[in-house]
């Protein structure tokens, strides 16, 4: 991924904006396509304000036909609501961007003879019955539950991507992304780390759903972006898990954030959401073998960077 012209759908989102930054740092020209349903102008303001000649923004809903003038060497398709708050608020849009949006992004890649990468999710595994989750596992998903709009949209996206690869010979890749965190996450994102940090630095009760014994595995944003770029550069066309295999309970995460922020916040339990997965841990053997990739940033280092970013944006001193 050097000296290429790259389209990033959802490029103004949390992961997308960090990917844009890294692609530009590697010497690429980036075309960011976003309709700002869940993305934020502030995530790419530094690229626009600095007049970066190798960055271009197209304000567009990718569920409609995507037109990009000129050559395109690669398409990263990241556009989609990604947090439970978002896809429960925008269920139809989530299904449309996973189906129509993916079709349009694949069509763009086919038209331009470009490489393609789909940002899929560990949510395709649903509430898994095997642990850790490897790519050959087909998942355990409730297709008509509230979370099904996201899970099934991504499962369809994967099927469409593989169909384009098999039928049209498209150089396509699929990243199954596990929980990712870092600076620029929305304050009201709704996922555990931004919720816990924003509550802790305000000395508010930390909301833990259920008994907190459900597990997650958290990957820092720079590690994930590195994995996405390596996957796009690879010859692997089947799905690849990208995440940090260091598993922990949500309760342990809350207690760690309390310790790192030095807050007086207490833990407050709330009912567990419908179909909330009980366990989540990636098997990254495939990424290690074929991409020579594994996470490098420790949870403590990543959390401290994220806490600092949240404090700056909320104007709260330590």
PDB file of C-alpha atoms in Angstrom:
ATOM      1  CA  UNK A   1       0.000   0.000   0.000  1.00  0.00           C
ATOM      2  CA  UNK A   2       2.385   2.672  -1.271  1.00  0.00           C
ATOM      3  CA  UNK A   3       1.982   5.247  -4.057  1.00  0.00           C
ATOM      4  CA  UNK A   4      -1.580   4.090  -4.730  1.00  0.00           C
ATOM      5  CA  UNK A   5      -4.924   5.840  -5.026  1.00  0.00           C
ATOM      6  CA  UNK A   6      -7.170   4.370  -2.356  1.00  0.00           C
ATOM      7  CA  UNK A   7     -10.893   4.770  -1.653  1.00  0.00           C
ATOM      8  CA  UNK A   8     -11.974   4.387   1.981  1.00  0.00           C
ATOM      9  CA  UNK A   9     -15.738   4.184   2.499  1.00  0.00           C
ATOM     10  CA  UNK A  10     -16.639   5.225   6.019  1.00  0.00           C
ATOM     11  CA  UNK A  11     -13.359   7.125   6.085  1.00  0.00           C
ATOM     12  CA  UNK A  12     -14.615   9.712   8.580  1.00  0.00           C
ATOM     13  CA  UNK A  13     -15.427   7.068  11.163  1.00  0.00           C
ATOM     14  CA  UNK A  14     -13.274   5.931  14.067  1.00  0.00           C
ATOM     15  CA  UNK A  15     -11.395   3.146  12.282  1.00  0.00           C
ATOM     16  CA  UNK A  16     -11.711   4.720   8.840  1.00  0.00           C
ATOM     17  CA  UNK A  17     -10.067   8.007   9.814  1.00  0.00           C
ATOM     18  CA  UNK A  18      -7.086   6.252  11.388  1.00  0.00           C
ATOM     19  CA  UNK A  19      -6.776   4.137   8.247  1.00  0.00           C
ATOM     20  CA  UNK A  20      -6.806   7.304   6.100  1.00  0.00           C
ATOM     21  CA  UNK A  21      -4.016   8.767   8.229  1.00  0.00           C
ATOM     22  CA  UNK A  22      -1.822   5.694   7.884  1.00  0.00           C
ATOM     23  CA  UNK A  23      -2.437   5.302   4.162  1.00  0.00           C
ATOM     24  CA  UNK A  24      -1.409   8.929   3.608  1.00  0.00           C
ATOM     25  CA  UNK A  25       1.656   8.458   5.812  1.00  0.00           C
ATOM     26  CA  UNK A  26       2.654   5.573   3.530  1.00  0.00           C
ATOM     27  CA  UNK A  27       2.507   7.868   0.499  1.00  0.00           C
ATOM     28  CA  UNK A  28      -0.921   7.051  -0.901  1.00  0.00           C
ATOM     29  CA  UNK A  29      -3.637   9.346  -2.238  1.00  0.00           C
ATOM     30  CA  UNK A  30      -6.865   8.785  -0.297  1.00  0.00           C
ATOM     31  CA  UNK A  31     -10.463   9.366  -1.338  1.00  0.00           C
ATOM     32  CA  UNK A  32     -12.700   9.311   1.740  1.00  0.00           C
ATOM     33  CA  UNK A  33     -16.383   8.547   1.057  1.00  0.00           C
ATOM     34  CA  UNK A  34     -18.741   9.169   3.987  1.00  0.00           C
ATOM     35  CA  UNK A  35     -22.267  10.469   4.552  1.00  0.00           C
ATOM     36  CA  UNK A  36     -21.598  11.235   8.257  1.00  0.00           C
ATOM     37  CA  UNK A  37     -24.463   9.145   9.588  1.00  0.00           C
ATOM     38  CA  UNK A  38     -22.094   7.941  12.325  1.00  0.00           C
ATOM     39  CA  UNK A  39     -18.810   9.409  11.062  1.00  0.00           C
ATOM     40  CA  UNK A  40     -17.569  12.782  12.246  1.00  0.00           C
ATOM     41  CA  UNK A  41     -15.958  15.716  10.448  1.00  0.00           C
ATOM     42  CA  UNK A  42     -13.655  16.218  13.430  1.00  0.00           C
ATOM     43  CA  UNK A  43     -11.963  12.879  12.678  1.00  0.00           C
ATOM     44  CA  UNK A  44     -10.666  14.146   9.337  1.00  0.00           C
ATOM     45  CA  UNK A  45     -10.557  17.903  10.055  1.00  0.00           C
ATOM     46  CA  UNK A  46      -6.754  17.852  10.272  1.00  0.00           C
ATOM     47  CA  UNK A  47      -6.568  16.403   6.763  1.00  0.00           C
ATOM     48  CA  UNK A  48      -8.979  18.983   5.338  1.00  0.00           C
ATOM     49  CA  UNK A  49      -7.667  22.020   7.228  1.00  0.00           C
ATOM     50  CA  UNK A  50      -4.054  21.323   6.355  1.00  0.00           C
ATOM     51  CA  UNK A  51      -4.962  21.308   2.695  1.00  0.00           C
ATOM     52  CA  UNK A  52      -3.476  17.856   2.309  1.00  0.00           C
ATOM     53  CA  UNK A  53      -3.142  17.444  -1.447  1.00  0.00           C
ATOM     54  CA  UNK A  54      -3.380  13.660  -1.271  1.00  0.00           C
ATOM     55  CA  UNK A  55      -6.708  13.607   0.605  1.00  0.00           C
ATOM     56  CA  UNK A  56     -10.139  14.091  -0.950  1.00  0.00           C
ATOM     57  CA  UNK A  57     -13.557  13.932   0.703  1.00  0.00           C
ATOM     58  CA  UNK A  58     -16.737  12.844  -1.075  1.00  0.00           C
ATOM     59  CA  UNK A  59     -19.878  13.360   1.035  1.00  0.00           C
ATOM     60  CA  UNK A  60     -21.980  10.468  -0.220  1.00  0.00           C
ATOM     61  CA  UNK A  61     -24.178   7.604   0.942  1.00  0.00           C
ATOM     62  CA  UNK A  62     -22.578   4.442  -0.444  1.00  0.00           C
ATOM     63  CA  UNK A  63     -25.969   2.713  -0.492  1.00  0.00           C
ATOM     64  CA  UNK A  64     -26.390   4.790  -3.657  1.00  0.00           C
ATOM     65  CA  UNK A  65     -24.169   4.318  -6.731  1.00  0.00           C
ATOM     66  CA  UNK A  66     -20.553   5.320  -6.033  1.00  0.00           C
ATOM     67  CA  UNK A  67     -18.765   7.392  -8.644  1.00  0.00           C
ATOM     68  CA  UNK A  68     -15.088   8.270  -8.279  1.00  0.00           C
ATOM     69  CA  UNK A  69     -13.298   9.998 -11.127  1.00  0.00           C
ATOM     70  CA  UNK A  70      -9.896   8.759 -12.189  1.00  0.00           C
ATOM     71  CA  UNK A  71      -8.006   5.614 -11.379  1.00  0.00           C
ATOM     72  CA  UNK A  72      -8.445   3.656  -8.150  1.00  0.00           C
ATOM     73  CA  UNK A  73      -5.991   0.988  -7.000  1.00  0.00           C
ATOM     74  CA  UNK A  74      -7.712  -0.216  -3.835  1.00  0.00           C
ATOM     75  CA  UNK A  75     -11.073   0.065  -2.049  1.00  0.00           C
ATOM     76  CA  UNK A  76     -11.419  -0.370   1.709  1.00  0.00           C
ATOM     77  CA  UNK A  77     -15.130  -0.797   2.481  1.00  0.00           C
ATOM     78  CA  UNK A  78     -15.610   0.280   6.113  1.00  0.00           C
ATOM     79  CA  UNK A  79     -18.907   2.160   5.828  1.00  0.00           C
ATOM     80  CA  UNK A  80     -21.484   0.942   8.364  1.00  0.00           C
ATOM     81  CA  UNK A  81     -22.885   1.777  11.774  1.00  0.00           C
ATOM     82  CA  UNK A  82     -20.773  -0.375  14.095  1.00  0.00           C
ATOM     83  CA  UNK A  83     -21.845   0.097  17.700  1.00  0.00           C
ATOM     84  CA  UNK A  84     -25.040  -1.394  19.167  1.00  0.00           C
ATOM     85  CA  UNK A  85     -26.323   2.132  19.854  1.00  0.00           C
ATOM     86  CA  UNK A  86     -25.963   2.959  16.175  1.00  0.00           C
ATOM     87  CA  UNK A  87     -27.302  -0.125  14.468  1.00  0.00           C
ATOM     88  CA  UNK A  88     -30.254  -0.321  16.867  1.00  0.00           C
ATOM     89  CA  UNK A  89     -31.009   3.332  16.033  1.00  0.00           C
ATOM     90  CA  UNK A  90     -30.440   2.864  12.294  1.00  0.00           C
ATOM     91  CA  UNK A  91     -31.472  -0.730  11.535  1.00  0.00           C
ATOM     92  CA  UNK A  92     -32.602  -0.153   7.940  1.00  0.00           C
ATOM     93  CA  UNK A  93     -29.548   1.937   7.063  1.00  0.00           C
ATOM     94  CA  UNK A  94     -27.322  -0.781   8.560  1.00  0.00           C
ATOM     95  CA  UNK A  95     -28.915  -3.466   6.416  1.00  0.00           C
ATOM     96  CA  UNK A  96     -28.745  -1.264   3.317  1.00  0.00           C
ATOM     97  CA  UNK A  97     -25.069  -0.365   3.693  1.00  0.00           C
ATOM     98  CA  UNK A  98     -24.233  -4.020   4.281  1.00  0.00           C
ATOM     99  CA  UNK A  99     -26.103  -5.114   1.158  1.00  0.00           C
ATOM    100  CA  UNK A 100     -26.479  -2.238  -1.322  1.00  0.00           C
ATOM    101  CA  UNK A 101     -23.421  -0.419  -0.021  1.00  0.00           C
ATOM    102  CA  UNK A 102     -21.227  -3.489  -0.317  1.00  0.00           C
ATOM    103  CA  UNK A 103     -22.585  -4.178  -3.804  1.00  0.00           C
ATOM    104  CA  UNK A 104     -21.760  -0.618  -4.858  1.00  0.00           C
ATOM    105  CA  UNK A 105     -18.266  -0.706  -3.319  1.00  0.00           C
ATOM    106  CA  UNK A 106     -17.561  -4.036  -5.022  1.00  0.00           C
ATOM    107  CA  UNK A 107     -18.857  -2.589  -8.275  1.00  0.00           C
ATOM    108  CA  UNK A 108     -16.456   0.332  -7.952  1.00  0.00           C
ATOM    109  CA  UNK A 109     -13.535  -2.027  -7.352  1.00  0.00           C
ATOM    110  CA  UNK A 110     -14.557  -4.163 -10.335  1.00  0.00           C
ATOM    111  CA  UNK A 111     -14.939  -1.100 -12.580  1.00  0.00           C
ATOM    112  CA  UNK A 112     -11.521   0.249 -11.591  1.00  0.00           C
ATOM    113  CA  UNK A 113      -9.819  -3.184 -11.509  1.00  0.00           C
ATOM    114  CA  UNK A 114      -8.868  -2.393  -7.921  1.00  0.00           C
ATOM    115  CA  UNK A 115      -8.144  -4.527  -4.889  1.00  0.00           C
ATOM    116  CA  UNK A 116     -10.968  -4.708  -2.364  1.00  0.00           C
ATOM    117  CA  UNK A 117     -11.156  -5.212   1.406  1.00  0.00           C
ATOM    118  CA  UNK A 118     -14.356  -5.692   3.362  1.00  0.00           C
ATOM    119  CA  UNK A 119     -14.348  -4.661   7.011  1.00  0.00           C
ATOM    120  CA  UNK A 120     -16.459  -7.450   8.459  1.00  0.00           C
ATOM    121  CA  UNK A 121     -16.851  -8.195  12.153  1.00  0.00           C
ATOM    122  CA  UNK A 122     -16.565 -10.807  14.874  1.00  0.00           C
ATOM    123  CA  UNK A 123     -20.328 -10.360  15.214  1.00  0.00           C
ATOM    124  CA  UNK A 124     -20.724 -12.830  12.325  1.00  0.00           C
ATOM    125  CA  UNK A 125     -19.971 -15.455  14.989  1.00  0.00           C
ATOM    126  CA  UNK A 126     -22.956 -14.239  17.027  1.00  0.00           C
ATOM    127  CA  UNK A 127     -23.109 -15.729  20.535  1.00  0.00           C
ATOM    128  CA  UNK A 128     -20.458 -18.360  19.784  1.00  0.00           C
ATOM    129  CA  UNK A 129     -20.560 -21.985  20.860  1.00  0.00           C
ATOM    130  CA  UNK A 130     -16.824 -22.510  20.316  1.00  0.00           C
ATOM    131  CA  UNK A 131     -13.984 -20.668  22.001  1.00  0.00           C
ATOM    132  CA  UNK A 132     -11.809 -19.009  20.817  1.00  0.00           C
ATOM    133  CA  UNK A 133     -13.433 -18.229  17.473  1.00  0.00           C
ATOM    134  CA  UNK A 134     -11.602 -19.317  14.311  1.00  0.00           C
ATOM    135  CA  UNK A 135     -12.468 -18.423  10.742  1.00  0.00           C
ATOM    136  CA  UNK A 136     -13.904 -21.841   9.875  1.00  0.00           C
ATOM    137  CA  UNK A 137     -16.645 -21.449  12.511  1.00  0.00           C
ATOM    138  CA  UNK A 138     -19.989 -20.601  10.866  1.00  0.00           C
ATOM    139  CA  UNK A 139     -21.427 -18.779  13.851  1.00  0.00           C
ATOM    140  CA  UNK A 140     -24.485 -18.831  16.085  1.00  0.00           C
ATOM    141  CA  UNK A 141     -26.608 -15.828  15.119  1.00  0.00           C
ATOM    142  CA  UNK A 142     -30.229 -14.882  15.774  1.00  0.00           C
ATOM    143  CA  UNK A 143     -31.200 -13.499  12.341  1.00  0.00           C
ATOM    144  CA  UNK A 144     -34.350 -11.741  13.574  1.00  0.00           C
ATOM    145  CA  UNK A 145     -33.083 -10.427  16.916  1.00  0.00           C
ATOM    146  CA  UNK A 146     -32.290  -6.725  17.436  1.00  0.00           C
ATOM    147  CA  UNK A 147     -28.574  -7.313  16.744  1.00  0.00           C
ATOM    148  CA  UNK A 148     -29.385  -9.337  13.629  1.00  0.00           C
ATOM    149  CA  UNK A 149     -29.485  -6.217  11.456  1.00  0.00           C
ATOM    150  CA  UNK A 150     -25.717  -5.821  11.945  1.00  0.00           C
ATOM    151  CA  UNK A 151     -24.750  -9.491  12.140  1.00  0.00           C
ATOM    152  CA  UNK A 152     -26.677 -10.529   9.039  1.00  0.00           C
ATOM    153  CA  UNK A 153     -25.675  -7.412   7.079  1.00  0.00           C
ATOM    154  CA  UNK A 154     -22.028  -8.353   7.559  1.00  0.00           C
ATOM    155  CA  UNK A 155     -22.648 -12.030   6.813  1.00  0.00           C
ATOM    156  CA  UNK A 156     -24.327 -10.996   3.558  1.00  0.00           C
ATOM    157  CA  UNK A 157     -21.417  -8.634   2.830  1.00  0.00           C
ATOM    158  CA  UNK A 158     -18.995 -11.521   3.154  1.00  0.00           C
ATOM    159  CA  UNK A 159     -21.084 -13.714   0.833  1.00  0.00           C
ATOM    160  CA  UNK A 160     -21.284 -10.918  -1.757  1.00  0.00           C
ATOM    161  CA  UNK A 161     -17.533 -10.294  -1.535  1.00  0.00           C
ATOM    162  CA  UNK A 162     -16.707 -13.966  -2.104  1.00  0.00           C
ATOM    163  CA  UNK A 163     -19.191 -14.101  -4.987  1.00  0.00           C
ATOM    164  CA  UNK A 164     -17.387 -11.206  -6.701  1.00  0.00           C
ATOM    165  CA  UNK A 165     -14.053 -12.924  -6.087  1.00  0.00           C
ATOM    166  CA  UNK A 166     -15.216 -16.253  -7.512  1.00  0.00           C
ATOM    167  CA  UNK A 167     -17.322 -14.874 -10.368  1.00  0.00           C
ATOM    168  CA  UNK A 168     -15.330 -11.843 -11.488  1.00  0.00           C
ATOM    169  CA  UNK A 169     -11.860 -12.738 -10.207  1.00  0.00           C
ATOM    170  CA  UNK A 170     -11.880  -9.640  -7.994  1.00  0.00           C
ATOM    171  CA  UNK A 171      -8.826  -9.414  -5.752  1.00  0.00           C
ATOM    172  CA  UNK A 172     -10.901  -9.319  -2.578  1.00  0.00           C
ATOM    173  CA  UNK A 173     -10.143  -9.677   1.134  1.00  0.00           C
ATOM    174  CA  UNK A 174     -12.302  -9.980   4.259  1.00  0.00           C
ATOM    175  CA  UNK A 175     -11.241  -8.783   7.728  1.00  0.00           C
ATOM    176  CA  UNK A 176     -13.275 -10.026  10.674  1.00  0.00           C
ATOM    177  CA  UNK A 177     -12.596  -7.227  13.146  1.00  0.00           C
ATOM    178  CA  UNK A 178     -12.846  -7.870  16.871  1.00  0.00           C
ATOM    179  CA  UNK A 179     -13.399  -5.139  19.484  1.00  0.00           C
ATOM    180  CA  UNK A 180     -11.189  -2.174  18.599  1.00  0.00           C
ATOM    181  CA  UNK A 181     -10.598   0.940  20.692  1.00  0.00           C
ATOM    182  CA  UNK A 182      -8.509   4.109  20.808  1.00  0.00           C
ATOM    183  CA  UNK A 183      -8.581   7.887  20.352  1.00  0.00           C
ATOM    184  CA  UNK A 184     -11.467   9.341  18.300  1.00  0.00           C
ATOM    185  CA  UNK A 185     -14.050   6.853  19.529  1.00  0.00           C
ATOM    186  CA  UNK A 186     -17.289   8.738  20.011  1.00  0.00           C
ATOM    187  CA  UNK A 187     -17.977   9.721  23.621  1.00  0.00           C
ATOM    188  CA  UNK A 188     -21.508   8.316  23.394  1.00  0.00           C
ATOM    189  CA  UNK A 189     -20.508   5.349  21.255  1.00  0.00           C
ATOM    190  CA  UNK A 190     -22.175   2.940  23.669  1.00  0.00           C
ATOM    191  CA  UNK A 191     -19.490   0.250  23.645  1.00  0.00           C
ATOM    192  CA  UNK A 192     -17.709  -0.723  26.847  1.00  0.00           C
ATOM    193  CA  UNK A 193     -14.431   1.211  26.637  1.00  0.00           C
ATOM    194  CA  UNK A 194     -15.798   4.635  25.608  1.00  0.00           C
ATOM    195  CA  UNK A 195     -18.710   4.245  28.025  1.00  0.00           C
ATOM    196  CA  UNK A 196     -16.496   3.296  30.958  1.00  0.00           C
ATOM    197  CA  UNK A 197     -13.884   5.982  30.264  1.00  0.00           C
ATOM    198  CA  UNK A 198     -16.410   8.798  29.804  1.00  0.00           C
ATOM    199  CA  UNK A 199     -18.199   7.758  33.005  1.00  0.00           C
ATOM    200  CA  UNK A 200     -14.978   7.333  34.984  1.00  0.00           C
ATOM    201  CA  UNK A 201     -13.387  10.674  34.146  1.00  0.00           C
ATOM    202  CA  UNK A 202     -16.650  12.393  35.094  1.00  0.00           C
ATOM    203  CA  UNK A 203     -16.785  10.440  38.392  1.00  0.00           C
ATOM    204  CA  UNK A 204     -20.129   8.932  37.393  1.00  0.00           C
ATOM    205  CA  UNK A 205     -21.213   5.338  38.107  1.00  0.00           C
ATOM    206  CA  UNK A 206     -19.780   2.853  35.606  1.00  0.00           C
ATOM    207  CA  UNK A 207     -22.552   0.866  33.943  1.00  0.00           C
ATOM    208  CA  UNK A 208     -21.808  -2.843  33.601  1.00  0.00           C
ATOM    209  CA  UNK A 209     -24.462  -4.933  31.872  1.00  0.00           C
ATOM    210  CA  UNK A 210     -25.336  -8.249  33.483  1.00  0.00           C
ATOM    211  CA  UNK A 211     -22.917  -9.672  36.019  1.00  0.00           C
ATOM    212  CA  UNK A 212     -19.935  -8.450  33.987  1.00  0.00           C
ATOM    213  CA  UNK A 213     -18.545 -11.952  33.508  1.00  0.00           C
ATOM    214  CA  UNK A 214     -19.024 -11.838  29.734  1.00  0.00           C
ATOM    215  CA  UNK A 215     -15.660 -11.578  27.988  1.00  0.00           C
ATOM    216  CA  UNK A 216     -14.199  -9.441  25.216  1.00  0.00           C
ATOM    217  CA  UNK A 217     -10.778  -9.040  23.599  1.00  0.00           C
ATOM    218  CA  UNK A 218      -9.651  -5.466  22.907  1.00  0.00           C
ATOM    219  CA  UNK A 219      -7.319  -4.414  20.076  1.00  0.00           C
ATOM    220  CA  UNK A 220      -5.763  -0.945  19.865  1.00  0.00           C
ATOM    221  CA  UNK A 221      -6.551   1.021  16.727  1.00  0.00           C
ATOM    222  CA  UNK A 222      -2.993   1.262  15.351  1.00  0.00           C
ATOM    223  CA  UNK A 223      -2.602  -2.500  15.557  1.00  0.00           C
ATOM    224  CA  UNK A 224      -5.851  -3.041  13.676  1.00  0.00           C
ATOM    225  CA  UNK A 225      -4.958  -0.551  10.923  1.00  0.00           C
ATOM    226  CA  UNK A 226      -1.623  -2.304  10.457  1.00  0.00           C
ATOM    227  CA  UNK A 227      -3.493  -5.595  10.068  1.00  0.00           C
ATOM    228  CA  UNK A 228      -5.957  -4.149   7.542  1.00  0.00           C
ATOM    229  CA  UNK A 229      -3.158  -2.844   5.338  1.00  0.00           C
ATOM    230  CA  UNK A 230      -1.231  -6.111   5.534  1.00  0.00           C
ATOM    231  CA  UNK A 231      -4.357  -8.052   4.617  1.00  0.00           C
ATOM    232  CA  UNK A 232      -5.020  -5.821   1.598  1.00  0.00           C
ATOM    233  CA  UNK A 233      -1.434  -6.461   0.465  1.00  0.00           C
ATOM    234  CA  UNK A 234      -1.809 -10.233   0.875  1.00  0.00           C
ATOM    235  CA  UNK A 235      -3.017 -13.050  -1.352  1.00  0.00           C
ATOM    236  CA  UNK A 236      -5.530 -14.280   1.242  1.00  0.00           C
ATOM    237  CA  UNK A 237      -9.130 -14.096   0.012  1.00  0.00           C
ATOM    238  CA  UNK A 238     -10.975 -16.002   2.749  1.00  0.00           C
ATOM    239  CA  UNK A 239     -11.894 -14.205   6.007  1.00  0.00           C
ATOM    240  CA  UNK A 240      -9.110 -13.399   8.465  1.00  0.00           C
ATOM    241  CA  UNK A 241      -9.633 -12.555  12.143  1.00  0.00           C
ATOM    242  CA  UNK A 242      -7.987  -9.300  13.259  1.00  0.00           C
ATOM    243  CA  UNK A 243      -8.081  -8.701  16.993  1.00  0.00           C
ATOM    244  CA  UNK A 244      -6.182  -9.056  20.229  1.00  0.00           C
ATOM    245  CA  UNK A 245      -6.490 -12.554  21.730  1.00  0.00           C
ATOM    246  CA  UNK A 246      -5.943 -11.240  25.280  1.00  0.00           C
ATOM    247  CA  UNK A 247      -9.383 -11.973  26.739  1.00  0.00           C
ATOM    248  CA  UNK A 248     -10.848 -10.377  29.849  1.00  0.00           C
ATOM    249  CA  UNK A 249     -14.194  -9.976  31.565  1.00  0.00           C
ATOM    250  CA  UNK A 250     -16.125  -6.736  31.249  1.00  0.00           C
ATOM    251  CA  UNK A 251     -16.005  -6.416  35.036  1.00  0.00           C
ATOM    252  CA  UNK A 252     -12.198  -6.650  34.989  1.00  0.00           C
ATOM    253  CA  UNK A 253     -12.126  -3.996  32.248  1.00  0.00           C
ATOM    254  CA  UNK A 254     -14.262  -1.645  34.361  1.00  0.00           C
ATOM    255  CA  UNK A 255     -11.984  -2.129  37.362  1.00  0.00           C
ATOM    256  CA  UNK A 256      -8.871  -1.507  35.242  1.00  0.00           C
ATOM    257  CA  UNK A 257     -10.307   1.758  33.893  1.00  0.00           C
ATOM    258  CA  UNK A 258     -11.209   2.836  37.433  1.00  0.00           C
ATOM    259  CA  UNK A 259      -7.593   2.215  38.465  1.00  0.00           C
ATOM    260  CA  UNK A 260      -6.068   4.012  35.446  1.00  0.00           C
ATOM    261  CA  UNK A 261      -8.320   7.085  35.747  1.00  0.00           C
ATOM    262  CA  UNK A 262      -8.077   7.309  39.540  1.00  0.00           C
ATOM    263  CA  UNK A 263     -11.817   7.902  39.710  1.00  0.00           C
ATOM    264  CA  UNK A 264     -14.128   7.446  42.670  1.00  0.00           C
ATOM    265  CA  UNK A 265     -16.744   5.875  40.377  1.00  0.00           C
ATOM    266  CA  UNK A 266     -18.606   2.814  41.575  1.00  0.00           C
ATOM    267  CA  UNK A 267     -19.804  -0.037  39.392  1.00  0.00           C
ATOM    268  CA  UNK A 268     -23.533  -0.122  38.688  1.00  0.00           C
ATOM    269  CA  UNK A 269     -25.120  -3.222  37.114  1.00  0.00           C
ATOM    270  CA  UNK A 270     -27.874  -3.020  34.502  1.00  0.00           C
ATOM    271  CA  UNK A 271     -29.817  -5.771  32.655  1.00  0.00           C
ATOM    272  CA  UNK A 272     -27.926  -7.534  29.877  1.00  0.00           C
ATOM    273  CA  UNK A 273     -29.041  -6.536  26.333  1.00  0.00           C
ATOM    274  CA  UNK A 274     -30.818  -9.098  24.141  1.00  0.00           C
ATOM    275  CA  UNK A 275     -28.467 -11.558  22.359  1.00  0.00           C
ATOM    276  CA  UNK A 276     -25.372 -10.008  23.927  1.00  0.00           C
ATOM    277  CA  UNK A 277     -22.485 -12.479  23.282  1.00  0.00           C
ATOM    278  CA  UNK A 278     -21.166 -14.180  26.420  1.00  0.00           C
ATOM    279  CA  UNK A 279     -17.653 -14.734  25.097  1.00  0.00           C
ATOM    280  CA  UNK A 280     -15.470 -13.178  22.441  1.00  0.00           C
ATOM    281  CA  UNK A 281     -11.851 -14.072  21.679  1.00  0.00           C
ATOM    282  CA  UNK A 282     -10.168 -14.264  18.272  1.00  0.00           C
ATOM    283  CA  UNK A 283      -8.024 -17.117  17.082  1.00  0.00           C
ATOM    284  CA  UNK A 284      -5.402 -15.169  15.106  1.00  0.00           C
ATOM    285  CA  UNK A 285      -3.265 -18.102  13.957  1.00  0.00           C
ATOM    286  CA  UNK A 286      -4.184 -17.348  10.335  1.00  0.00           C
ATOM    287  CA  UNK A 287      -3.142 -13.685  10.605  1.00  0.00           C
ATOM    288  CA  UNK A 288       0.122 -14.663  12.285  1.00  0.00           C
ATOM    289  CA  UNK A 289       0.946 -17.251   9.624  1.00  0.00           C
ATOM    290  CA  UNK A 290      -0.075 -15.436   6.458  1.00  0.00           C
ATOM    291  CA  UNK A 291       0.299 -11.761   7.402  1.00  0.00           C
ATOM    292  CA  UNK A 292       3.062 -11.970  10.020  1.00  0.00           C
ATOM    293  CA  UNK A 293       0.680  -9.846  12.103  1.00  0.00           C
ATOM    294  CA  UNK A 294      -0.117  -9.745  15.787  1.00  0.00           C
ATOM    295  CA  UNK A 295      -1.047  -6.903  18.163  1.00  0.00           C
ATOM    296  CA  UNK A 296       1.844  -4.938  19.681  1.00  0.00           C
ATOM    297  CA  UNK A 297       0.142  -2.394  21.975  1.00  0.00           C
ATOM    298  CA  UNK A 298      -0.640  -3.488  25.528  1.00  0.00           C
ATOM    299  CA  UNK A 299      -4.100  -2.859  26.952  1.00  0.00           C
ATOM    300  CA  UNK A 300      -2.733  -0.487  29.597  1.00  0.00           C
ATOM    301  CA  UNK A 301      -0.791   1.597  27.064  1.00  0.00           C
ATOM    302  CA  UNK A 302      -3.785   1.741  24.736  1.00  0.00           C
ATOM    303  CA  UNK A 303      -6.217   2.641  27.494  1.00  0.00           C
ATOM    304  CA  UNK A 304      -3.970   5.441  28.775  1.00  0.00           C
ATOM    305  CA  UNK A 305      -3.807   6.953  25.267  1.00  0.00           C
ATOM    306  CA  UNK A 306      -7.587   6.680  24.937  1.00  0.00           C
ATOM    307  CA  UNK A 307      -8.209   8.173  28.394  1.00  0.00           C
ATOM    308  CA  UNK A 308      -5.946  11.110  27.530  1.00  0.00           C
ATOM    309  CA  UNK A 309      -7.847  11.689  24.270  1.00  0.00           C
ATOM    310  CA  UNK A 310     -11.226  11.602  26.057  1.00  0.00           C
ATOM    311  CA  UNK A 311     -10.016  14.048  28.720  1.00  0.00           C
ATOM    312  CA  UNK A 312      -8.841  16.499  26.069  1.00  0.00           C
ATOM    313  CA  UNK A 313     -12.100  16.337  24.124  1.00  0.00           C
ATOM    314  CA  UNK A 314     -14.213  16.663  27.264  1.00  0.00           C
ATOM    315  CA  UNK A 315     -11.870  19.321  28.691  1.00  0.00           C
ATOM    316  CA  UNK A 316     -11.454  17.380  31.937  1.00  0.00           C
ATOM    317  CA  UNK A 317      -8.093  17.579  33.705  1.00  0.00           C
ATOM    318  CA  UNK A 318      -6.664  14.555  35.530  1.00  0.00           C
TER     319      UNK A 318
END
